[in-house]
Short mmCIF file of C-alpha atoms and ligand atoms in Angstrom, two decimals:
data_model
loop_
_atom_site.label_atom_id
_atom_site.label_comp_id
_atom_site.label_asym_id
_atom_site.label_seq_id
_atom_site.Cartn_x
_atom_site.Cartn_y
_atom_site.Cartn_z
CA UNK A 30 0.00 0.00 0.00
CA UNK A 31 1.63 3.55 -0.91
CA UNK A 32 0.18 5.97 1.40
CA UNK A 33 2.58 9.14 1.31
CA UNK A 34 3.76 10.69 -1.93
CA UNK A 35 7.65 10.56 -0.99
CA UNK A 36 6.98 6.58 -0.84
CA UNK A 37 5.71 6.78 -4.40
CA UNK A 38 8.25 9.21 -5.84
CA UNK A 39 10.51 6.58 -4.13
CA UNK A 40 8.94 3.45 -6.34
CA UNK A 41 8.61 5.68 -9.73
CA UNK A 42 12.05 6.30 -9.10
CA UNK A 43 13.06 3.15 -8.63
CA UNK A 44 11.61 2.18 -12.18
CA UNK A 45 9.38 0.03 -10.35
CA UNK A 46 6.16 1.39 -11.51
CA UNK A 47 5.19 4.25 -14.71
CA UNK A 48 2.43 5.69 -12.32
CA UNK A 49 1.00 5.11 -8.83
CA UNK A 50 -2.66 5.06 -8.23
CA UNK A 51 -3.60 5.52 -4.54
CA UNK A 52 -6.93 4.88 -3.87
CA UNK A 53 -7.57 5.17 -0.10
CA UNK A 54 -4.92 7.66 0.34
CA UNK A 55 -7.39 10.13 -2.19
CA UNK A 56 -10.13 9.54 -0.06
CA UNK A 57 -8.35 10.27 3.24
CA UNK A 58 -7.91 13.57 1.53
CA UNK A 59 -9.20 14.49 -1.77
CA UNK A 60 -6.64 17.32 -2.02
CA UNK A 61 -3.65 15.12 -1.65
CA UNK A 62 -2.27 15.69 -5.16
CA UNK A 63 -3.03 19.41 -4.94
CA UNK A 64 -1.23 19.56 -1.65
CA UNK A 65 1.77 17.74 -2.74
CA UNK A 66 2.45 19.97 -5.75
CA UNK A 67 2.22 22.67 -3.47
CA UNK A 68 4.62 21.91 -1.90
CA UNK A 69 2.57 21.16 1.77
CA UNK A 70 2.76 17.14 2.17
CA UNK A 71 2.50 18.05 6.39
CA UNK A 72 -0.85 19.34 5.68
CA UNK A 73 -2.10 16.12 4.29
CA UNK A 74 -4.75 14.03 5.68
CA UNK A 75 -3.16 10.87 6.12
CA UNK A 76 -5.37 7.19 5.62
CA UNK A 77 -4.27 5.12 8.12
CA UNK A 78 -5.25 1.40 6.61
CA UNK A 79 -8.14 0.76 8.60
CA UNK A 80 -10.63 -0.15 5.90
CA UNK A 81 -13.31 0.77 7.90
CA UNK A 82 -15.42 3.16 6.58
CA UNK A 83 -14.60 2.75 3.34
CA UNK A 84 -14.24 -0.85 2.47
CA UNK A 85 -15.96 -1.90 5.45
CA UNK A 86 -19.28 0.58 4.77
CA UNK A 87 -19.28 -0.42 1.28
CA UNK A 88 -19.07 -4.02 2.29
CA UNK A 89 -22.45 -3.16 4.19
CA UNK A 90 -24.00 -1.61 1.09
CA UNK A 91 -23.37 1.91 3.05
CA UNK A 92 -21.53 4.75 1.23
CA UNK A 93 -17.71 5.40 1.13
CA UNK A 94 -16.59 7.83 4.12
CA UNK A 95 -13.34 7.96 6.15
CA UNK A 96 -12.54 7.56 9.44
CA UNK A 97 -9.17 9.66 9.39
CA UNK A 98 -11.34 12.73 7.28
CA UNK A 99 -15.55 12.15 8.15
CA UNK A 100 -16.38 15.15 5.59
CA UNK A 101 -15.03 12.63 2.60
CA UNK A 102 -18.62 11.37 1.13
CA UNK A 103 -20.78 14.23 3.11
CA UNK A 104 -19.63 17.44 0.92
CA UNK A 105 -23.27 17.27 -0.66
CA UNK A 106 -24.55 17.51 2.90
CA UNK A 107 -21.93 19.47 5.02
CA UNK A 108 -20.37 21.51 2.31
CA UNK A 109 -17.41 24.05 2.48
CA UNK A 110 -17.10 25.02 6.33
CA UNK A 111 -18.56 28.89 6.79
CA UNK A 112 -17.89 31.76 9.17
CA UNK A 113 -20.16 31.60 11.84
CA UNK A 114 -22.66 35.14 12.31
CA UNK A 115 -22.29 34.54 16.19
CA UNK A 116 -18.94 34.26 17.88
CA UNK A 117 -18.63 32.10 20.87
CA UNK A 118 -15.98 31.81 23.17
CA UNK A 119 -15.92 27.89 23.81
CA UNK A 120 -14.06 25.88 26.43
CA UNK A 121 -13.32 22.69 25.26
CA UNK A 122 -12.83 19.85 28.19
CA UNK A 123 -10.59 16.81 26.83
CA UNK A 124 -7.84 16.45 23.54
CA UNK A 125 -9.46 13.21 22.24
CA UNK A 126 -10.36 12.99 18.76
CA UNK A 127 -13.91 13.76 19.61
CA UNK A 128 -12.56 16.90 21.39
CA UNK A 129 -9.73 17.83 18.71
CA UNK A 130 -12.42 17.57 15.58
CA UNK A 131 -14.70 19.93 17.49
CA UNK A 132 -12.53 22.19 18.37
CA UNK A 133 -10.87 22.74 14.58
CA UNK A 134 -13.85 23.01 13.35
CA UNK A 135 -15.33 25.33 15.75
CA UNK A 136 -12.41 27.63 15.21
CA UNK A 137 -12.31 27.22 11.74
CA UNK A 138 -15.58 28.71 11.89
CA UNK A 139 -14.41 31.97 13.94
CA UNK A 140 -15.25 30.40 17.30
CA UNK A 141 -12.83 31.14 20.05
CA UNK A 142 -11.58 27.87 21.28
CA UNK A 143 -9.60 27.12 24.34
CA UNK A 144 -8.74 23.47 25.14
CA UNK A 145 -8.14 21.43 27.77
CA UNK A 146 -6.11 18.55 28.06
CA UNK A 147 -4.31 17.00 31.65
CA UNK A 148 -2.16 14.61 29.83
CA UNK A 149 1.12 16.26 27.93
CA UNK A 150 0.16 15.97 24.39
CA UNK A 151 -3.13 15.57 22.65
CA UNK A 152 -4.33 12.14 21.31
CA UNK A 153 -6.68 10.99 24.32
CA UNK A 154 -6.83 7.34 24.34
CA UNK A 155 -5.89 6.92 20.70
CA UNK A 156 -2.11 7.09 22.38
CA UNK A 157 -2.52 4.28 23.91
CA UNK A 158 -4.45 2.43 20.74
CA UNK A 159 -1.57 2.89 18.64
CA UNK A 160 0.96 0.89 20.66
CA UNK A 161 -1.02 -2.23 20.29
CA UNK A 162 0.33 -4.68 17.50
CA UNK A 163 -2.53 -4.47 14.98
CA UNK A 164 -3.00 -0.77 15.55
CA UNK A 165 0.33 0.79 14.82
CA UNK A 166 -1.00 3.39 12.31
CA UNK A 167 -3.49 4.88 14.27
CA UNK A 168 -1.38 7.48 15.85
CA UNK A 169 -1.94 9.12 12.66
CA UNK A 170 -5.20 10.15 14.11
CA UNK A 171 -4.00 12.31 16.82
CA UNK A 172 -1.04 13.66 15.10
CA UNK A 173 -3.10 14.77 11.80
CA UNK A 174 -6.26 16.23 14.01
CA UNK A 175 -3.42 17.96 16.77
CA UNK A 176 -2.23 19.69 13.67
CA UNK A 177 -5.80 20.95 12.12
CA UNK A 178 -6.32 22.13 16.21
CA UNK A 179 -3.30 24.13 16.04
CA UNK A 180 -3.57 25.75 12.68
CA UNK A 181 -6.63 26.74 13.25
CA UNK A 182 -5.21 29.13 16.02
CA UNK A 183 -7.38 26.77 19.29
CA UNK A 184 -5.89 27.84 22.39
CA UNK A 185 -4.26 24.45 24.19
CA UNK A 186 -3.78 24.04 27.83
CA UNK A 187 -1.56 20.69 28.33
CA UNK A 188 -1.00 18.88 31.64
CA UNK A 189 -3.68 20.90 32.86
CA UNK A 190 -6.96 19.75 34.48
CA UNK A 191 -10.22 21.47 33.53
CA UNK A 192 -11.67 22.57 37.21
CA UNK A 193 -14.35 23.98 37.88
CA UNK A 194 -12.38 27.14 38.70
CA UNK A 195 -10.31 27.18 35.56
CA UNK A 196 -13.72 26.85 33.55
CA UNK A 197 -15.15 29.44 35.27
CA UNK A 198 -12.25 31.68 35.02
CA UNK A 199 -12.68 31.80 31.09
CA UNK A 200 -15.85 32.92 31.26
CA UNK A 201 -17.13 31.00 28.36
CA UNK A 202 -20.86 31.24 26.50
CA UNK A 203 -20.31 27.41 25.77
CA UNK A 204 -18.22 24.19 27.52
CA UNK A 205 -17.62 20.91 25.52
CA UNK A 206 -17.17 17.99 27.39
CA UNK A 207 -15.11 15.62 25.50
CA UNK A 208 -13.30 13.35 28.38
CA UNK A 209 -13.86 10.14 26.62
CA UNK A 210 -15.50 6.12 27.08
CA UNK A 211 -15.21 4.73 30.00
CA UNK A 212 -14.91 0.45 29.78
CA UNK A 213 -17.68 -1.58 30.66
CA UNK A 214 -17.89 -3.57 33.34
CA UNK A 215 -20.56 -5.74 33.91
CA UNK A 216 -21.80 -5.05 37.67
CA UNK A 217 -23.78 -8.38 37.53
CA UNK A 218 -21.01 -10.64 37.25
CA UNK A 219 -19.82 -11.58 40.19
CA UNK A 220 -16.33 -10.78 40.94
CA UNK A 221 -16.20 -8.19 38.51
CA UNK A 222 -14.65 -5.97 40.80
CA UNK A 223 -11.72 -7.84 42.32
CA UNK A 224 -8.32 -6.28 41.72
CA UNK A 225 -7.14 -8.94 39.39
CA UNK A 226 -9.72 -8.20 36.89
CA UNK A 227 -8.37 -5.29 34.34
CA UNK A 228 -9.70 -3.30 31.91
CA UNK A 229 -7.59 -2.86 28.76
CA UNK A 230 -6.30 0.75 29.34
CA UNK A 231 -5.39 -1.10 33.76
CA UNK A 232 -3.87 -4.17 31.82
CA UNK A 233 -1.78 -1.82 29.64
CA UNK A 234 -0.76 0.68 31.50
CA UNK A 235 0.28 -1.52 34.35
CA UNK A 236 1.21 -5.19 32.99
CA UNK A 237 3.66 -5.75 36.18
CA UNK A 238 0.71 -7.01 37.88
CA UNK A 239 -0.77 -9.08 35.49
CA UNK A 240 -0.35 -12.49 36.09
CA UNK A 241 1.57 -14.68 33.92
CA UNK A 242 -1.77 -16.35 32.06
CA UNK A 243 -4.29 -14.44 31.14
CA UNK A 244 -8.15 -15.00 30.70
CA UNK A 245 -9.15 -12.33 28.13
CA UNK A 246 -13.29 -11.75 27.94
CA UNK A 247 -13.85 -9.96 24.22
CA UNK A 248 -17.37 -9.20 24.01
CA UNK A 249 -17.49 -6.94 20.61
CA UNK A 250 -15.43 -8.60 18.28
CA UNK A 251 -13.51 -5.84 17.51
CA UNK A 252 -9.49 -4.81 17.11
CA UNK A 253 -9.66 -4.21 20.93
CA UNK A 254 -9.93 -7.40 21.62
CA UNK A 255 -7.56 -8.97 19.16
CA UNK A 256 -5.26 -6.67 19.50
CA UNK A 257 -5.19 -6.34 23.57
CA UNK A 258 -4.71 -10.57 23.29
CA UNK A 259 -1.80 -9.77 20.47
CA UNK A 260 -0.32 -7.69 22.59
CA UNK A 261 -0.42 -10.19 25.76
CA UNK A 262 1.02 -12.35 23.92
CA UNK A 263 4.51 -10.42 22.43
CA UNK A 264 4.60 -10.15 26.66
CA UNK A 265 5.18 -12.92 27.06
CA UNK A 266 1.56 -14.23 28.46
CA UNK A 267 -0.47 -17.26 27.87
CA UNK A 268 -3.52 -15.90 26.63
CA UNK A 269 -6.57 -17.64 26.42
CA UNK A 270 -9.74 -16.14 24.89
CA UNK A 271 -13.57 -16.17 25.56
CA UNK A 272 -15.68 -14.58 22.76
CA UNK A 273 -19.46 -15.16 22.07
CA UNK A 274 -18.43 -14.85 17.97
CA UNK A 275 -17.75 -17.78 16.11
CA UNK A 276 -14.05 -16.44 15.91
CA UNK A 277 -11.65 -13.65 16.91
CA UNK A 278 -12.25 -10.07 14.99
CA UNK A 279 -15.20 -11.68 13.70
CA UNK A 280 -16.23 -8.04 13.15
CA UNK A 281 -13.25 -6.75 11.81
CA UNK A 282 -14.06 -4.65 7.85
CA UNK A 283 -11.78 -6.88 6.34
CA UNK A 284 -10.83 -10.46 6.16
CA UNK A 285 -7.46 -9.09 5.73
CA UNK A 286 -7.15 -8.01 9.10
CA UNK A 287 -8.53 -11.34 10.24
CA UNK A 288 -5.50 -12.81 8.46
CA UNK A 289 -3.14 -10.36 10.62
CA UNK A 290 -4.67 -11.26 13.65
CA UNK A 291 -4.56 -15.10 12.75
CA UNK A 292 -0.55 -14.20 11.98
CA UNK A 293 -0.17 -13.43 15.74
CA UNK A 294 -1.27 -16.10 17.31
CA UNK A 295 -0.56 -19.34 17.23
CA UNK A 296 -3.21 -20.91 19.22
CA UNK A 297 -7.54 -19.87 18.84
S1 LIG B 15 -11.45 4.68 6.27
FE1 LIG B 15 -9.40 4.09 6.98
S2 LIG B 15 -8.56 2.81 5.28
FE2 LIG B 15 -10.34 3.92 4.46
S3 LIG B 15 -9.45 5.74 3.51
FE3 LIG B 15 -10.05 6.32 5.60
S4 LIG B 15 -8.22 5.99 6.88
FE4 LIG B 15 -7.91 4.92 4.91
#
């Protein structure tokens, strides 16, 4: 998969190829050519080889979008972004992705946008995503939505926590709380509280008191699942997985994922 223009240029070069088509990496950002003859290749809207909502809506008879660039398939209903008649000073709570793409857009608009975020750089939980083996790419996220924030002249408070006093202090017509998901844990199973059961973000950010075989509950069929037991596993752990699906990722977009997955372990 090419997915930057240098890594073409490098192929062409190379005699490899007479022209590179890159599908995805157009609808991550329709402007990608334009912005690469001008010159501006930091400006562009990375894809990050998810396949979800392109392949994977299309595979559900839904139309193409993209999860890196959501306005990619909506331009008939969102259209060009315009100045807004009634300036807001806004207080954004949280440097997620949900918080980042509101608060770009917002000041895009004319909005004036002051974010909060307690951890040192922005990316919310998406930093944590991207170290996992099948999510590598996903940093992408953070970095390409941390620069639309900051070109688009939002005001960012790191390591600082959004109090009640510091809100206050800005004296702002409108607060967006963005703090992000919380895991689920289901009260009515007994147990479900004892300090040897961990979330993924617990298991993750402190695997010196994980136990050396894991028991690994994956209840969506998603990449957090797969990836959390891919993970465990580089670590060392003997992982063993309960999942009501007939197999692991059976949700993943694309089989080709599944085959990724099925690369890491050696055991189901
Ligand atoms: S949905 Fe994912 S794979 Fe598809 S173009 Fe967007 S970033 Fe790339």
């Amino acid at each position: 998969r090419i997915i930057n223009p240098r890594q073409a240029e490098d192929i062409l070069a190379a005699g490899h190829i007479d022209m590179a088509g890159m599908t995805r990496a157009s609808i991550a950002d329709p402007n990608f050519i334009k912005k690469t003859v001008e010159q501006r290749e930091a400006d562009i809207i990375y894809c990050v080889g998810c396949a979800q909502a392109c392949m994977g809506r299309v595979n559900r008879n839904q139309h193409v979008t993209c999860f890196q660039n959501p306005f990619t398939g909506r331009e008939h209903v969102w259209g060009e972004l315009t100045n807004t008649t009634n300036r807001k000073k806004i207080v954004v709570v949280g440097g997620g992705p949900a918080g980042m793409s509101f608060a770009w857009v917002a000041a895009s608009r004319g909005h004036e946008v002051n974010l909060y975020d307690d951890h040192h750089e922005l990316g919310g939980q998406v930093l944590l995503a991207e170290q996992l083996p099948l999510c590598l790419e996903l940093g992408t996220v953070a970095r390409n939505l941390s620069r639309q924030v900051y070109q688009a002249g939002v005001e960012v408070y790191l390591n600082t926590s959004a109090t009640s006093e510091t809100v206050i202090a800005q004296n702002p017509d409108e607060v967006v709380l963005a703090t992000g998901s919380k895991p689920y844990l289901p009260q009515n199973v007994q147990g479900i509280n004892q300090n040897h059961v961990f979330t993924f973000e617990r298991a993750f950010t402190q695997p010196d008191l994980l136990g050396d075989s894991v028991l690994l509950i994956d209840n969506d069929g998603h990449q957090r699942g797969a990836s959390t037991a891919a993970w465990l596993i580089k670590i060392g752990k003997k992982v063993q997985v309960v999942t009501e699906f007939s197999h692991i990722g059976s949700n993943f977009e694309m089989s080709l994922l599944r085959v990724r997955i099925y690369q890491l372990f050696f055991k189901t």
